[in-house]
Short mmCIF file of N, CA and C in Angstrom, two decimals:
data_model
loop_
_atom_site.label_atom_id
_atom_site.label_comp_id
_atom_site.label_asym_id
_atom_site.label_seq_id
_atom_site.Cartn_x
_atom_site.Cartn_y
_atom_site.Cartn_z
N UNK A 1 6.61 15.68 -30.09
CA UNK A 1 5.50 15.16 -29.31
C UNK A 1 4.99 13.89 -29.99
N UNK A 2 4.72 12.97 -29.02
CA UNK A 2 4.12 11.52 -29.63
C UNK A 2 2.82 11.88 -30.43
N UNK A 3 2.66 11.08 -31.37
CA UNK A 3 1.46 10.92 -31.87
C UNK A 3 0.63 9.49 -31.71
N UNK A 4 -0.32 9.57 -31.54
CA UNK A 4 -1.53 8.30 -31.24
C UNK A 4 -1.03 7.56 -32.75
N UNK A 5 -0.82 6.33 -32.16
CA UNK A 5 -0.71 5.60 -33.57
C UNK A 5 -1.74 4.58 -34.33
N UNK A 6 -2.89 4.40 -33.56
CA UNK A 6 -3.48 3.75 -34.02
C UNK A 6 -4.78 4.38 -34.55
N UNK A 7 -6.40 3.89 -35.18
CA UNK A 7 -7.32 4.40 -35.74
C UNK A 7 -8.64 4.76 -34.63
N UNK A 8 -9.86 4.80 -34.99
CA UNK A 8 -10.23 5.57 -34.00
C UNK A 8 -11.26 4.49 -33.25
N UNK A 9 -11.06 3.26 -33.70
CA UNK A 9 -11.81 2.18 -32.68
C UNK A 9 -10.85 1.50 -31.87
N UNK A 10 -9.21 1.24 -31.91
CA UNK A 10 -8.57 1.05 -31.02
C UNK A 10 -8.24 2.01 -30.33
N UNK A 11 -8.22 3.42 -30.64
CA UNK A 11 -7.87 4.32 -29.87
C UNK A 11 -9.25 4.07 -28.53
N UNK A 12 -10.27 4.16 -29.01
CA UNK A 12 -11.19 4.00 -27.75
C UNK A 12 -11.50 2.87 -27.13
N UNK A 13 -10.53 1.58 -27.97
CA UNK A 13 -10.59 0.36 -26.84
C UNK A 13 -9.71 0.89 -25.72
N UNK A 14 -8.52 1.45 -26.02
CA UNK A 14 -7.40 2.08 -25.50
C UNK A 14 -7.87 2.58 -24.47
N UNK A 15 -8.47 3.60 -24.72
CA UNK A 15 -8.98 4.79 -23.52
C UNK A 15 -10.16 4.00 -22.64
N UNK A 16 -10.64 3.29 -23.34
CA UNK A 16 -11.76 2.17 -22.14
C UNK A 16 -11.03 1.41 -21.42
N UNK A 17 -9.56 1.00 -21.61
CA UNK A 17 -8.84 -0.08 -20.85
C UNK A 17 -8.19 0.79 -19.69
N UNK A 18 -7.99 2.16 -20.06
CA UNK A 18 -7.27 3.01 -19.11
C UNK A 18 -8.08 2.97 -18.39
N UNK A 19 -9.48 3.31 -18.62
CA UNK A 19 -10.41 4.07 -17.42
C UNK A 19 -10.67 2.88 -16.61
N UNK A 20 -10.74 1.31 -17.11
CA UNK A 20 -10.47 0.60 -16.24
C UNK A 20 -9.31 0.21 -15.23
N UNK A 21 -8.26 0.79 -15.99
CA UNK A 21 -6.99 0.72 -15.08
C UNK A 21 -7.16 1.61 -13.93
N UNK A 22 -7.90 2.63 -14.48
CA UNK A 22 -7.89 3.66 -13.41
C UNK A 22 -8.72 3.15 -12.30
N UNK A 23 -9.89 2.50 -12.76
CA UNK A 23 -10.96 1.74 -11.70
C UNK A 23 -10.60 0.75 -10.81
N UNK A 24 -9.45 -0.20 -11.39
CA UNK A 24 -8.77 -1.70 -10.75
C UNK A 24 -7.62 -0.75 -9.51
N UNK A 25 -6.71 0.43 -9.82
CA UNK A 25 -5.90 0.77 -9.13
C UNK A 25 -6.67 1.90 -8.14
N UNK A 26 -7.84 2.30 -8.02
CA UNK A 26 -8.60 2.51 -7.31
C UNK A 26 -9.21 2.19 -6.38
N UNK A 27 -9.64 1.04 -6.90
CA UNK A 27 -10.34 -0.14 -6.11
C UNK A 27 -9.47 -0.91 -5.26
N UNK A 28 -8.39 -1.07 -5.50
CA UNK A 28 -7.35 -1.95 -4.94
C UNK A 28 -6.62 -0.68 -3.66
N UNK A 29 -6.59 0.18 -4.42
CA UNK A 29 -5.74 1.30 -3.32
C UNK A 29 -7.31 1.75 -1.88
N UNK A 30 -8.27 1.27 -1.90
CA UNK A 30 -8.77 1.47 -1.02
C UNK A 30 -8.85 0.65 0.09
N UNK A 31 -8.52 -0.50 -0.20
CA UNK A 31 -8.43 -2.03 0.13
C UNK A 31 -6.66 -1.85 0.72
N UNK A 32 -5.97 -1.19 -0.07
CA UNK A 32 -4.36 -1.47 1.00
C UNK A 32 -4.34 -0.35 1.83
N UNK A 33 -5.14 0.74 1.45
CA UNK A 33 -5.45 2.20 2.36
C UNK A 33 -6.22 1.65 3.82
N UNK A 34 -7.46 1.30 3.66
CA UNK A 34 -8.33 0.84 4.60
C UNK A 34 -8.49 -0.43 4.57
N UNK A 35 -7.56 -1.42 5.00
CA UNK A 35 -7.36 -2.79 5.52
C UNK A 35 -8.55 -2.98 6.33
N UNK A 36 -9.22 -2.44 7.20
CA UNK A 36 -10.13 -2.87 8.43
C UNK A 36 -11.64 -2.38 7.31
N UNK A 37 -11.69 -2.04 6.43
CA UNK A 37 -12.88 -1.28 5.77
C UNK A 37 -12.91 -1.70 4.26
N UNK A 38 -12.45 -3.06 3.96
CA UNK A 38 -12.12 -3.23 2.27
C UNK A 38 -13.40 -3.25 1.21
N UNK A 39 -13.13 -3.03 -0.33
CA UNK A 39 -14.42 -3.14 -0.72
C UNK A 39 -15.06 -5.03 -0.42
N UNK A 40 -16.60 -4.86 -0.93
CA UNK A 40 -17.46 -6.06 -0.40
C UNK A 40 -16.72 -7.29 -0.60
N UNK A 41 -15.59 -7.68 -1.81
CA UNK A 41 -15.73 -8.62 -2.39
C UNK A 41 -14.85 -9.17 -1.62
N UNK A 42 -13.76 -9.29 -0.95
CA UNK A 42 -12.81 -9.44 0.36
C UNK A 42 -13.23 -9.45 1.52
N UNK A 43 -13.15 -10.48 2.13
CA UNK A 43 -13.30 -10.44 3.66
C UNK A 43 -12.07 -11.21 3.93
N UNK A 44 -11.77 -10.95 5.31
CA UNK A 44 -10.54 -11.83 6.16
C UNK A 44 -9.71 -10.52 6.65
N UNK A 45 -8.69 -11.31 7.26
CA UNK A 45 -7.79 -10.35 8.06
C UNK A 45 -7.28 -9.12 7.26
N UNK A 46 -6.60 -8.15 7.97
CA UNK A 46 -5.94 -6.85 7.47
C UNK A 46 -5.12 -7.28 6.49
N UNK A 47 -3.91 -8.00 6.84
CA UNK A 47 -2.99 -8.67 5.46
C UNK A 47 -3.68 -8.79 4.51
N UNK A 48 -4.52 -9.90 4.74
CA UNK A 48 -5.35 -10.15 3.18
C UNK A 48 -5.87 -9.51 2.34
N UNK A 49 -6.82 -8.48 3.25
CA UNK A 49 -7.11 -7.54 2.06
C UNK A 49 -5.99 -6.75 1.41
N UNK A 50 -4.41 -6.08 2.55
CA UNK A 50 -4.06 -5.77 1.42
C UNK A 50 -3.18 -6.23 0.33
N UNK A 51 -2.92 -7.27 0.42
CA UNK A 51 -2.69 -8.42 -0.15
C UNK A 51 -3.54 -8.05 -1.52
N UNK A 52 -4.95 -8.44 -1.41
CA UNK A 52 -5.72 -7.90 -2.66
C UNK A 52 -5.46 -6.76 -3.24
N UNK A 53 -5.60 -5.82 -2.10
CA UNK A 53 -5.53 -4.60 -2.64
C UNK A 53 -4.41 -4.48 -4.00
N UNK A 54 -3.59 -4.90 -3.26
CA UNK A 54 -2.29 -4.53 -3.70
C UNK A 54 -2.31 -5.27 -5.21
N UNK A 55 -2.75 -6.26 -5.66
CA UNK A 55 -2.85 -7.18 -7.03
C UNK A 55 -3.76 -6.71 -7.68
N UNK A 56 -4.60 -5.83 -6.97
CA UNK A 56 -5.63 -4.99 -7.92
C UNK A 56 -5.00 -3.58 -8.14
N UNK A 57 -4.34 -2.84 -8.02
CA UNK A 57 -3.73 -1.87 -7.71
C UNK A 57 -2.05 -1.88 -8.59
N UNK A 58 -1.59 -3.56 -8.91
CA UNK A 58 -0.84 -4.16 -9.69
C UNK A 58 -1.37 -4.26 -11.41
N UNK A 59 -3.00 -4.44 -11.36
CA UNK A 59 -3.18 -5.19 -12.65
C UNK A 59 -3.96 -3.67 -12.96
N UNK A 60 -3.83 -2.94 -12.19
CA UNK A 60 -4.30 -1.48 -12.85
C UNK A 60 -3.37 -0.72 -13.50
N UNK A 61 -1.93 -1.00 -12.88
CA UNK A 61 -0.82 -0.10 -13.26
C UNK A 61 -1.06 -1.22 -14.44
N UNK A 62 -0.32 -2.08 -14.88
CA UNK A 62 0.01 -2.88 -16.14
C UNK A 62 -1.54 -2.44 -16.99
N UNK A 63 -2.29 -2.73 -16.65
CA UNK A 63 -3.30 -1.93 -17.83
C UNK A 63 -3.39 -1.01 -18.10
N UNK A 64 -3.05 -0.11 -17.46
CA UNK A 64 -2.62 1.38 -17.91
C UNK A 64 -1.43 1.25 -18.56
N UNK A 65 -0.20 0.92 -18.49
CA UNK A 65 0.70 0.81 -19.15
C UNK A 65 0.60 0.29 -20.74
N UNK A 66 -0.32 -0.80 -20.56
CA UNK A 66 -0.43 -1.76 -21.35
C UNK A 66 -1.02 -0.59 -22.59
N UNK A 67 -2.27 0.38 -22.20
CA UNK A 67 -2.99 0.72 -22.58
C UNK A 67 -2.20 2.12 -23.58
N UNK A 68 -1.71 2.51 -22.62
CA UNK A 68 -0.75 3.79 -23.17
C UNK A 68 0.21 3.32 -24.57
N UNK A 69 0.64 2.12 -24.35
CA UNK A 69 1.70 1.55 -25.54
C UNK A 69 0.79 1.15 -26.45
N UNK A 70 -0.21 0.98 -26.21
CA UNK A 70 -1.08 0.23 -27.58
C UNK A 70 -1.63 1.83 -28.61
N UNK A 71 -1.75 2.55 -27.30
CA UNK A 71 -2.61 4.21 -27.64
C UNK A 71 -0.86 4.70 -29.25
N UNK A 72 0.39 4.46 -28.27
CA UNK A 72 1.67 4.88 -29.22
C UNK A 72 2.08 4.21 -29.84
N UNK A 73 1.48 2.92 -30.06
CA UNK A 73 2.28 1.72 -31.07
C UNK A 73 3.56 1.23 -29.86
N UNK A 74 3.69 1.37 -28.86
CA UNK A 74 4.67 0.44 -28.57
C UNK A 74 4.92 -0.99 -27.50
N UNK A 75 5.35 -2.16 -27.99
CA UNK A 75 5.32 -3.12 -26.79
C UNK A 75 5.77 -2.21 -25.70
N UNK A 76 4.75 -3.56 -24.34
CA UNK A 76 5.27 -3.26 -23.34
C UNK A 76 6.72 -4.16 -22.98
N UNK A 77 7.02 -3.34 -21.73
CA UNK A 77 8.60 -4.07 -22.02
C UNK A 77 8.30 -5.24 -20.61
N UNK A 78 9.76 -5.61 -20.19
CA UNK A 78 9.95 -6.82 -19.42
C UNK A 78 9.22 -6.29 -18.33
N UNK A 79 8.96 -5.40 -17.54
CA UNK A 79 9.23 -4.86 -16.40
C UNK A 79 7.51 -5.10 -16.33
N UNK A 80 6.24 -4.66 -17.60
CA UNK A 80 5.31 -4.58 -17.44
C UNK A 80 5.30 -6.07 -17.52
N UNK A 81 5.88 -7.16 -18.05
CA UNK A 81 5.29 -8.35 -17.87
C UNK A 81 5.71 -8.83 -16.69
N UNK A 82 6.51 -8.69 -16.16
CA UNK A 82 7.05 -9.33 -14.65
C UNK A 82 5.92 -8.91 -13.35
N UNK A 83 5.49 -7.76 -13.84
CA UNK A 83 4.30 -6.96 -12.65
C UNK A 83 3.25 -7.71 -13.50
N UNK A 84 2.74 -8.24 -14.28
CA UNK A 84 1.72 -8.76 -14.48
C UNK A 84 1.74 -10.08 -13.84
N UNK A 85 3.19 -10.89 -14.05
CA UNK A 85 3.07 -12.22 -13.72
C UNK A 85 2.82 -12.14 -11.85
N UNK A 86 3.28 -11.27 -11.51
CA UNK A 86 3.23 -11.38 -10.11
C UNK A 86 1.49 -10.95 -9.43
N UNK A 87 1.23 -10.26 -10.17
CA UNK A 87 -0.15 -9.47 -10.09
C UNK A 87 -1.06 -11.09 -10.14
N UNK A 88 -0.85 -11.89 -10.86
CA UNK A 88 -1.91 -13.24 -10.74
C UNK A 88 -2.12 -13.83 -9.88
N UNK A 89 -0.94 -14.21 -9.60
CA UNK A 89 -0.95 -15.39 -8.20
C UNK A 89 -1.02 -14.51 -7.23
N UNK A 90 -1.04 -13.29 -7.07
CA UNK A 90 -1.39 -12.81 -5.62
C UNK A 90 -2.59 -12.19 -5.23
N UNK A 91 -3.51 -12.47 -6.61
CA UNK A 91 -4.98 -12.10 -6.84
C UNK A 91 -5.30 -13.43 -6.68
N UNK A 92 -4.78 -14.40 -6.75
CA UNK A 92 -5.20 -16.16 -6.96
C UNK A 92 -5.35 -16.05 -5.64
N UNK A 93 -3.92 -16.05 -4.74
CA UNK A 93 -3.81 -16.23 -3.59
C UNK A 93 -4.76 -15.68 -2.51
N UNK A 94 -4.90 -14.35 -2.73
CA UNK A 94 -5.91 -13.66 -1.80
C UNK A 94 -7.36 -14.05 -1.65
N UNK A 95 -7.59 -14.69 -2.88
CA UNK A 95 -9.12 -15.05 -3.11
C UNK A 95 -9.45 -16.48 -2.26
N UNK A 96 -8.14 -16.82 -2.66
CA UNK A 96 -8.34 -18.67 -2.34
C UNK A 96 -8.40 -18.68 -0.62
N UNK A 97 -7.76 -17.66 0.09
CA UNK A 97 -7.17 -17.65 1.47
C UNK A 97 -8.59 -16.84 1.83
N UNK A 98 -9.10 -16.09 1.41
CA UNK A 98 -10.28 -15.36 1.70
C UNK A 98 -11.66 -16.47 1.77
N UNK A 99 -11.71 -17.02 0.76
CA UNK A 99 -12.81 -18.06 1.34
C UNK A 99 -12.59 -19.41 1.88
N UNK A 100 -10.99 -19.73 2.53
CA UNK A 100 -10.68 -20.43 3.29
C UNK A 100 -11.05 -19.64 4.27
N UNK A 101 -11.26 -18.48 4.79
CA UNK A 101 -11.12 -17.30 5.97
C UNK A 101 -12.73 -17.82 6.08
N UNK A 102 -13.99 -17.42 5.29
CA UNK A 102 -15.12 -17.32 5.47
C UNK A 102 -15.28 -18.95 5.82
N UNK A 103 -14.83 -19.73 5.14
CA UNK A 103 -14.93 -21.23 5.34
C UNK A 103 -15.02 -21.41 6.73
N UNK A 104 -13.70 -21.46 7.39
CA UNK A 104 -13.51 -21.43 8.77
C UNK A 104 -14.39 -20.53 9.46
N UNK A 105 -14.68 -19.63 9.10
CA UNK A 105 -15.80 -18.73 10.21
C UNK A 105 -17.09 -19.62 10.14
N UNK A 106 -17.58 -19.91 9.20
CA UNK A 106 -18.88 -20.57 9.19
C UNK A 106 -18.90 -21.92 10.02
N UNK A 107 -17.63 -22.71 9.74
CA UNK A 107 -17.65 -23.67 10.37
C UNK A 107 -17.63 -23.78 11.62
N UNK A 108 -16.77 -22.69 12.45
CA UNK A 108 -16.49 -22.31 13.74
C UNK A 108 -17.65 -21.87 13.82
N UNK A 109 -18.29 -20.91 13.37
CA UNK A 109 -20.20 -20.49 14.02
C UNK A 109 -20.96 -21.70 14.42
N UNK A 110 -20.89 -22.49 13.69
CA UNK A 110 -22.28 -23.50 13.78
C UNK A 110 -22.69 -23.61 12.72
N UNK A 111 -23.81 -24.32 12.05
CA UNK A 111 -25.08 -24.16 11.59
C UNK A 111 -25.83 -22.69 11.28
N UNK A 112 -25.75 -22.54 12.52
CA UNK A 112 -27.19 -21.01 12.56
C UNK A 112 -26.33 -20.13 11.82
N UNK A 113 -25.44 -20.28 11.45
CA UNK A 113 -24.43 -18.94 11.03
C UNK A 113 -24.63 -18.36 9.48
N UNK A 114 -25.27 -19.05 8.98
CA UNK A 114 -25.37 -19.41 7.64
C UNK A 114 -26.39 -19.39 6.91
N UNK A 115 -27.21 -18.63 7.49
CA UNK A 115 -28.63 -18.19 7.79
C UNK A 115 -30.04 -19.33 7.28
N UNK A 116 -29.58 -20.45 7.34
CA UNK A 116 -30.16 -21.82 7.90
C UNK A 116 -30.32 -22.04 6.43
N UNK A 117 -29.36 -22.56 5.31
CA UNK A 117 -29.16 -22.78 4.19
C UNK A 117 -28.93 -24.71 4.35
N UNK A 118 -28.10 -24.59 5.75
CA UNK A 118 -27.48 -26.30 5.12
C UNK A 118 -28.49 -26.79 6.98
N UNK A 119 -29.53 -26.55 7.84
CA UNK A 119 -30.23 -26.68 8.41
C UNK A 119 -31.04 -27.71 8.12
N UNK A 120 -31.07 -29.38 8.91
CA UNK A 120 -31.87 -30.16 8.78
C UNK A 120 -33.24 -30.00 9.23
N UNK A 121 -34.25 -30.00 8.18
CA UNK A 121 -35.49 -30.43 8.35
C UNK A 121 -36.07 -31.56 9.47
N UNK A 122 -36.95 -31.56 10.22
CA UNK A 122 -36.85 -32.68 11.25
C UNK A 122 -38.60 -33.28 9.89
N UNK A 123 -38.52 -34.56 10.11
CA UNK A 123 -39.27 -34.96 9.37
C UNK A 123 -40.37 -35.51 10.54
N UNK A 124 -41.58 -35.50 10.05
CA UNK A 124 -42.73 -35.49 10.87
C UNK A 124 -43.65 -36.88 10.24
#
């Protein structure tokens, strides 16, 4: 049976990075589960969110992974860095296309849409 290889303040950076892994692949799996219902921070079409979902749900597995090898002393291998590299740009991507999404809605509303933030003053 493995033994924990490290002391007892990396062991609980360890176990704090998991429980975040557990939180990111959570968070993300609700978002590729319920496309029409994503958490707040996503708006735009069904794709997109799970698009997010899915890069949050990416950078949860690799932190868990990440987390487990640091808990046994061992690198992660190619496979966890290739899911990381891909996990960026499609967290980049989703974000950037998401407030191009809100962009265009506001602009297509009008003015009033925006709850009268960029609204000219008439001067008297």
């Amino acid at each position: 049976m493995p033994e924990i290889q490290t002391d007892a303040l990396e062991t609980a950076g360890a176990v704090f990075m998991l429980v975040l892994a557990l939180g990111c692949a959570g968070w993300g799996g609700l978002a590729v589960l319920r496309p029409h219902r994503p958490p707040q921070p996503i708006t735009g079409p069904a794709w997109l969110a799970r698009v997010w979902g899915l890069s949050y749900v990416l950078l949860g597995v690799v932190l868990a992974a990440r987390a487990v090898g640091q808990l046994f002393g061992e690198e992660s291998g190619w496979a966890i860095t290739l899911i990381h590299g891909a996990a960026g740009p499609l967290m980049i991507f989703s974000v950037a296309v998401g407030f191009a999404c809100r962009w265009r809605t506001r602009r297509q509303a009008g003015d009033d849409a925006d709850g009268g933030r960029h609204v000219r003053q008439r001067q008297t």
